[in-house]
PDB file of C-alpha atoms in Angstrom:
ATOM      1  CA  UNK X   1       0.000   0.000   0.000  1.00 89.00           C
ATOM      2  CA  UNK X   2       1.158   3.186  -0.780  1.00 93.00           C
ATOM      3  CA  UNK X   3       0.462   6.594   1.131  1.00 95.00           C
ATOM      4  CA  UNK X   4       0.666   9.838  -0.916  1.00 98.00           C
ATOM      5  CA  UNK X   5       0.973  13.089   0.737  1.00 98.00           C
ATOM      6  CA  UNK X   6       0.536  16.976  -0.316  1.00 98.00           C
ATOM      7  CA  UNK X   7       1.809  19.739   1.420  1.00 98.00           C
ATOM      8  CA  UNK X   8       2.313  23.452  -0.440  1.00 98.00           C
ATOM      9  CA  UNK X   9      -1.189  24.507   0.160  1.00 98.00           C
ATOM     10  CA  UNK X  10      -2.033  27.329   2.152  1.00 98.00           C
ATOM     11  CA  UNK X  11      -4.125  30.951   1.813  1.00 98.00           C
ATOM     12  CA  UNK X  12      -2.933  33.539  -0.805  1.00 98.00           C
ATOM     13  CA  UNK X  13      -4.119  36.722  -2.095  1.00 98.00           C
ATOM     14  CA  UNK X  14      -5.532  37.072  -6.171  1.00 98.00           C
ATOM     15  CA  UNK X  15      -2.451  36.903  -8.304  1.00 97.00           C
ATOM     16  CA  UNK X  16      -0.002  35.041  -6.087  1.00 98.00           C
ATOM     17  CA  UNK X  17       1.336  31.487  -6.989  1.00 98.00           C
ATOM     18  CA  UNK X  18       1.971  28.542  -5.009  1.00 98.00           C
ATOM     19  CA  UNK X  19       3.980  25.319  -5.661  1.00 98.00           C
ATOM     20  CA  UNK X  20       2.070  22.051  -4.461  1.00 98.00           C
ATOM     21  CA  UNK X  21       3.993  18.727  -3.873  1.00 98.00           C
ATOM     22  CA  UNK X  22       3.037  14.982  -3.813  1.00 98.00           C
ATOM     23  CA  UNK X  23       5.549  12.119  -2.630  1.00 98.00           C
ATOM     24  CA  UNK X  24       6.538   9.147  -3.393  1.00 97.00           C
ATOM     25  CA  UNK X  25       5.889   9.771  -7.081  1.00 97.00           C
ATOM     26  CA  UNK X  26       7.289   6.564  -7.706  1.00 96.00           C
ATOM     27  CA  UNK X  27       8.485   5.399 -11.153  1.00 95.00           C
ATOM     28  CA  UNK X  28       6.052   2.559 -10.951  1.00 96.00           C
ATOM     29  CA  UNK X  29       3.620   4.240 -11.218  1.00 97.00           C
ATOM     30  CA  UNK X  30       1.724   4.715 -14.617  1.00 96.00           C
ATOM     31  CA  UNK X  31       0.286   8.129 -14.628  1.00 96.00           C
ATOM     32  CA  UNK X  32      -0.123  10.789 -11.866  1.00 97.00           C
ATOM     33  CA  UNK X  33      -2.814  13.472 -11.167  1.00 97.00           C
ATOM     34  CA  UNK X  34      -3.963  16.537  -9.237  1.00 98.00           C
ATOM     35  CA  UNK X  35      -7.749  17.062  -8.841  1.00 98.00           C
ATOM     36  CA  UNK X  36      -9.318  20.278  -7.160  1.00 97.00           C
ATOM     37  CA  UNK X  37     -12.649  19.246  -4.775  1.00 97.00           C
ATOM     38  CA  UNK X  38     -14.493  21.808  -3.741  1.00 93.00           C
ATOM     39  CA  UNK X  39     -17.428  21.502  -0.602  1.00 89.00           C
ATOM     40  CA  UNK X  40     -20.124  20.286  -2.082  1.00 92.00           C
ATOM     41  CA  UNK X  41     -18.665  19.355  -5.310  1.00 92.00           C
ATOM     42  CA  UNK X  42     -16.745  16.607  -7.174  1.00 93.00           C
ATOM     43  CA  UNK X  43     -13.752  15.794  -7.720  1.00 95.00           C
ATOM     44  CA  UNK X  44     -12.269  17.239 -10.904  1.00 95.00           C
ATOM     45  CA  UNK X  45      -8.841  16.610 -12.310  1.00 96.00           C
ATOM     46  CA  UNK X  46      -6.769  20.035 -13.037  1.00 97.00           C
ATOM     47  CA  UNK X  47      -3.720  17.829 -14.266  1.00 97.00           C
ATOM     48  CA  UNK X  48      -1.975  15.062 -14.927  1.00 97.00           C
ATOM     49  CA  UNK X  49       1.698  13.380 -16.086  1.00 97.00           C
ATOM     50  CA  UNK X  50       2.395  10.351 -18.221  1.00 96.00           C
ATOM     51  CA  UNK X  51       5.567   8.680 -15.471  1.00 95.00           C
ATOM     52  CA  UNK X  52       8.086   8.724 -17.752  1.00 91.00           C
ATOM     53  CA  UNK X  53       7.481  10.427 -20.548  1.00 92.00           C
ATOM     54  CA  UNK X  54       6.442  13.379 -18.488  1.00 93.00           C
ATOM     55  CA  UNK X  55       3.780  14.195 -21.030  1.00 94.00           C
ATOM     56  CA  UNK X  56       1.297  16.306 -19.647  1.00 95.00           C
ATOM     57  CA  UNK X  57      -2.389  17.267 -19.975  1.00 95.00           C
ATOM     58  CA  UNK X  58      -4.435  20.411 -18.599  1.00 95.00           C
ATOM     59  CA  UNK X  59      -7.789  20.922 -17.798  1.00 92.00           C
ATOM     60  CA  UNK X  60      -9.932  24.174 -17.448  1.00 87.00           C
ATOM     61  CA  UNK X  61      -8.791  26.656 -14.946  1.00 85.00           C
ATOM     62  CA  UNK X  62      -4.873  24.813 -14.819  1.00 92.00           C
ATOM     63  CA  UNK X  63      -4.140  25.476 -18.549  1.00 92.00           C
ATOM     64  CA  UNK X  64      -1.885  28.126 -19.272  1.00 92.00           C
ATOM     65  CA  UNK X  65      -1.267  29.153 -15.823  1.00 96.00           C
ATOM     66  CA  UNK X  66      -0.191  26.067 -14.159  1.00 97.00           C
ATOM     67  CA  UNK X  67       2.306  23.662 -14.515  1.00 98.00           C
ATOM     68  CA  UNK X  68       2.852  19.721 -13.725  1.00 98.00           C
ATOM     69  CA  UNK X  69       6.137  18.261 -13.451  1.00 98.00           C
ATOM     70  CA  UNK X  70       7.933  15.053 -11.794  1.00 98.00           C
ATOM     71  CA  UNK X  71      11.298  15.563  -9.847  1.00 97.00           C
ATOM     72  CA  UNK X  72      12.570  12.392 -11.422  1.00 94.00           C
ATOM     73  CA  UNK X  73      15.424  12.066  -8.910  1.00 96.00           C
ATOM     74  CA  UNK X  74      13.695  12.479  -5.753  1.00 97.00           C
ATOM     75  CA  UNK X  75      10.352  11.208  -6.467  1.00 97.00           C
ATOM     76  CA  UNK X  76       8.275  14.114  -6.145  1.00 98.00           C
ATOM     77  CA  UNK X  77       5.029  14.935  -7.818  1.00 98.00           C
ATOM     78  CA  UNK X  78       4.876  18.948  -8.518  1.00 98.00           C
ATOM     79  CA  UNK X  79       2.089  21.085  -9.306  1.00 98.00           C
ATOM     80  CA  UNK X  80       3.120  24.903  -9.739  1.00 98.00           C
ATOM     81  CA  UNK X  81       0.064  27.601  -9.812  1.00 98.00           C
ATOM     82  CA  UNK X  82       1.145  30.845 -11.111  1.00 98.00           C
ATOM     83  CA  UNK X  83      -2.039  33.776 -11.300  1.00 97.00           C
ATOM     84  CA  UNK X  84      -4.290  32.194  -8.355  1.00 98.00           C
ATOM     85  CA  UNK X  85      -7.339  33.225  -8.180  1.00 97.00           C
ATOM     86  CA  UNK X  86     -10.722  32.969  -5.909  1.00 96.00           C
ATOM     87  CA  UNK X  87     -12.543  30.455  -7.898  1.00 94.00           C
ATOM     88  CA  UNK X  88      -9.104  27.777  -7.426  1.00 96.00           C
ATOM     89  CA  UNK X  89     -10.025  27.427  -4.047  1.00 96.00           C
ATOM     90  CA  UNK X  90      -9.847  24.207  -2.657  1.00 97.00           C
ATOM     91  CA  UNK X  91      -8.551  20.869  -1.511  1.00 98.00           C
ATOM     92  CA  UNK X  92      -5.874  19.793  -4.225  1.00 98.00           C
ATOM     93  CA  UNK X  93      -5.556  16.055  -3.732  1.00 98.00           C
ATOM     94  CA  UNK X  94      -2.622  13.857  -5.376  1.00 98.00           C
ATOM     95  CA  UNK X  95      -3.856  10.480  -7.339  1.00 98.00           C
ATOM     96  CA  UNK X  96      -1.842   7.678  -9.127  1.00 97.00           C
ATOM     97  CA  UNK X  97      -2.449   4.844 -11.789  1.00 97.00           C
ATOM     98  CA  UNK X  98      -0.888   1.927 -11.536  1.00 95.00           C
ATOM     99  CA  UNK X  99      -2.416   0.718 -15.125  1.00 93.00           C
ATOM    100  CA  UNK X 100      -2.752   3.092 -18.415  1.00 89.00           C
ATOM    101  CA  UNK X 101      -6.304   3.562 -19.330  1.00 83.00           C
ATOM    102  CA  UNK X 102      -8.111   5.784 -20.843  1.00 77.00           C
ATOM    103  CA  UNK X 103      -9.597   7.814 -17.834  1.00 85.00           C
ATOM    104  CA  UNK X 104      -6.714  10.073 -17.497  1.00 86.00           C
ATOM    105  CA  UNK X 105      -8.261  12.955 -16.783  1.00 90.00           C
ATOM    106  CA  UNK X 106     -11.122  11.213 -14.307  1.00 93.00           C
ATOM    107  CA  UNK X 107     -10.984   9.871 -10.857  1.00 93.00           C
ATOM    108  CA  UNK X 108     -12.081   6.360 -11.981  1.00 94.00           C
ATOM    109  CA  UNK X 109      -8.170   6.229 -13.699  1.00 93.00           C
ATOM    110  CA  UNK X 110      -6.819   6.321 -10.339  1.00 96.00           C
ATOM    111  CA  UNK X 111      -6.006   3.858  -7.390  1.00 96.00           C
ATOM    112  CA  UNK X 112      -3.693   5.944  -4.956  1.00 97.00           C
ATOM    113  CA  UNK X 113      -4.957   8.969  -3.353  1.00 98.00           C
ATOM    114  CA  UNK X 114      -3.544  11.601  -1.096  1.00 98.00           C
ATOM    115  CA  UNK X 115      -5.618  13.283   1.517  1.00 97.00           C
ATOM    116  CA  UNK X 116      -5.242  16.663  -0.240  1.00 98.00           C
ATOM    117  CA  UNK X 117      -3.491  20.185   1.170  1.00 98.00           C
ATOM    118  CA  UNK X 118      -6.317  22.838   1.119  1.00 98.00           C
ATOM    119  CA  UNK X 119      -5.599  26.312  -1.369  1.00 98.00           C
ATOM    120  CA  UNK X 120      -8.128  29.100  -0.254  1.00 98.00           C
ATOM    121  CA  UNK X 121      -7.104  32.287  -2.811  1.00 98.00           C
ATOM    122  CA  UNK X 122      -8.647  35.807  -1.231  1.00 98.00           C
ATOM    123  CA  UNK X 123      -9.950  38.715  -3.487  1.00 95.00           C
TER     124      UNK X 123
END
């Protein structure tokens, strides 16, 4: 079993950036994620990285202003978000596959989940 943990998170103003992290990213695993839940809603992937070929894929609010990336040599799952603003609040929770499918960009692609570091951006 494997335990993935965030930290990063934490309250910003409009404009600011912060730089999320998820360990182990381990190279066994297929494909990794970040989704964004907020109260009330579902879960909804914001990102996600082919392990390996560090191919990457955006959704909605993430593209163009964010960026996922894999610290190959120490294992660590990145998510850097430049421009924050209100509506990005939220928990940001870490996910990984440990077969390709095609549900990359869904929570049914994922076994592994991380308990999430919470991102509340002020006006």
């Amino acid at each position: 079993q494997v335990q993935l943990k965030e930290s990063g998170g934490g309250s910003v103003q409009a404009g600011e950036s912060l730089r999320l992290s998820c360990t182990p990213a381990l190279s066994t695993f297929k494909y990794m994620g970040w989704f964004r839940q907020a109260p009330g809603e579902e879960r909804k992937a914001v990102a996600a990285l082919v392990i390996g070929s560090d191919v990457t894929s955006y959704l909605g609010r993430a593209e163009g202003r964010w960026t996922i990336s894999r610290d190959h040599a120490r294992n660590i799952l990145h998510l850097q978000m430049n421009n924050l603003q209100p509506g990005d609040t939220g928990n940001y929770i870490c996910a990984a596959a440990i077969r390709f499918g095609e549900a990359f960009l869904e929570a049914r692609g994922y076994y592994y989940w991380g308990q999430g570091t919470q991102v509340t951006v002020s006006s």
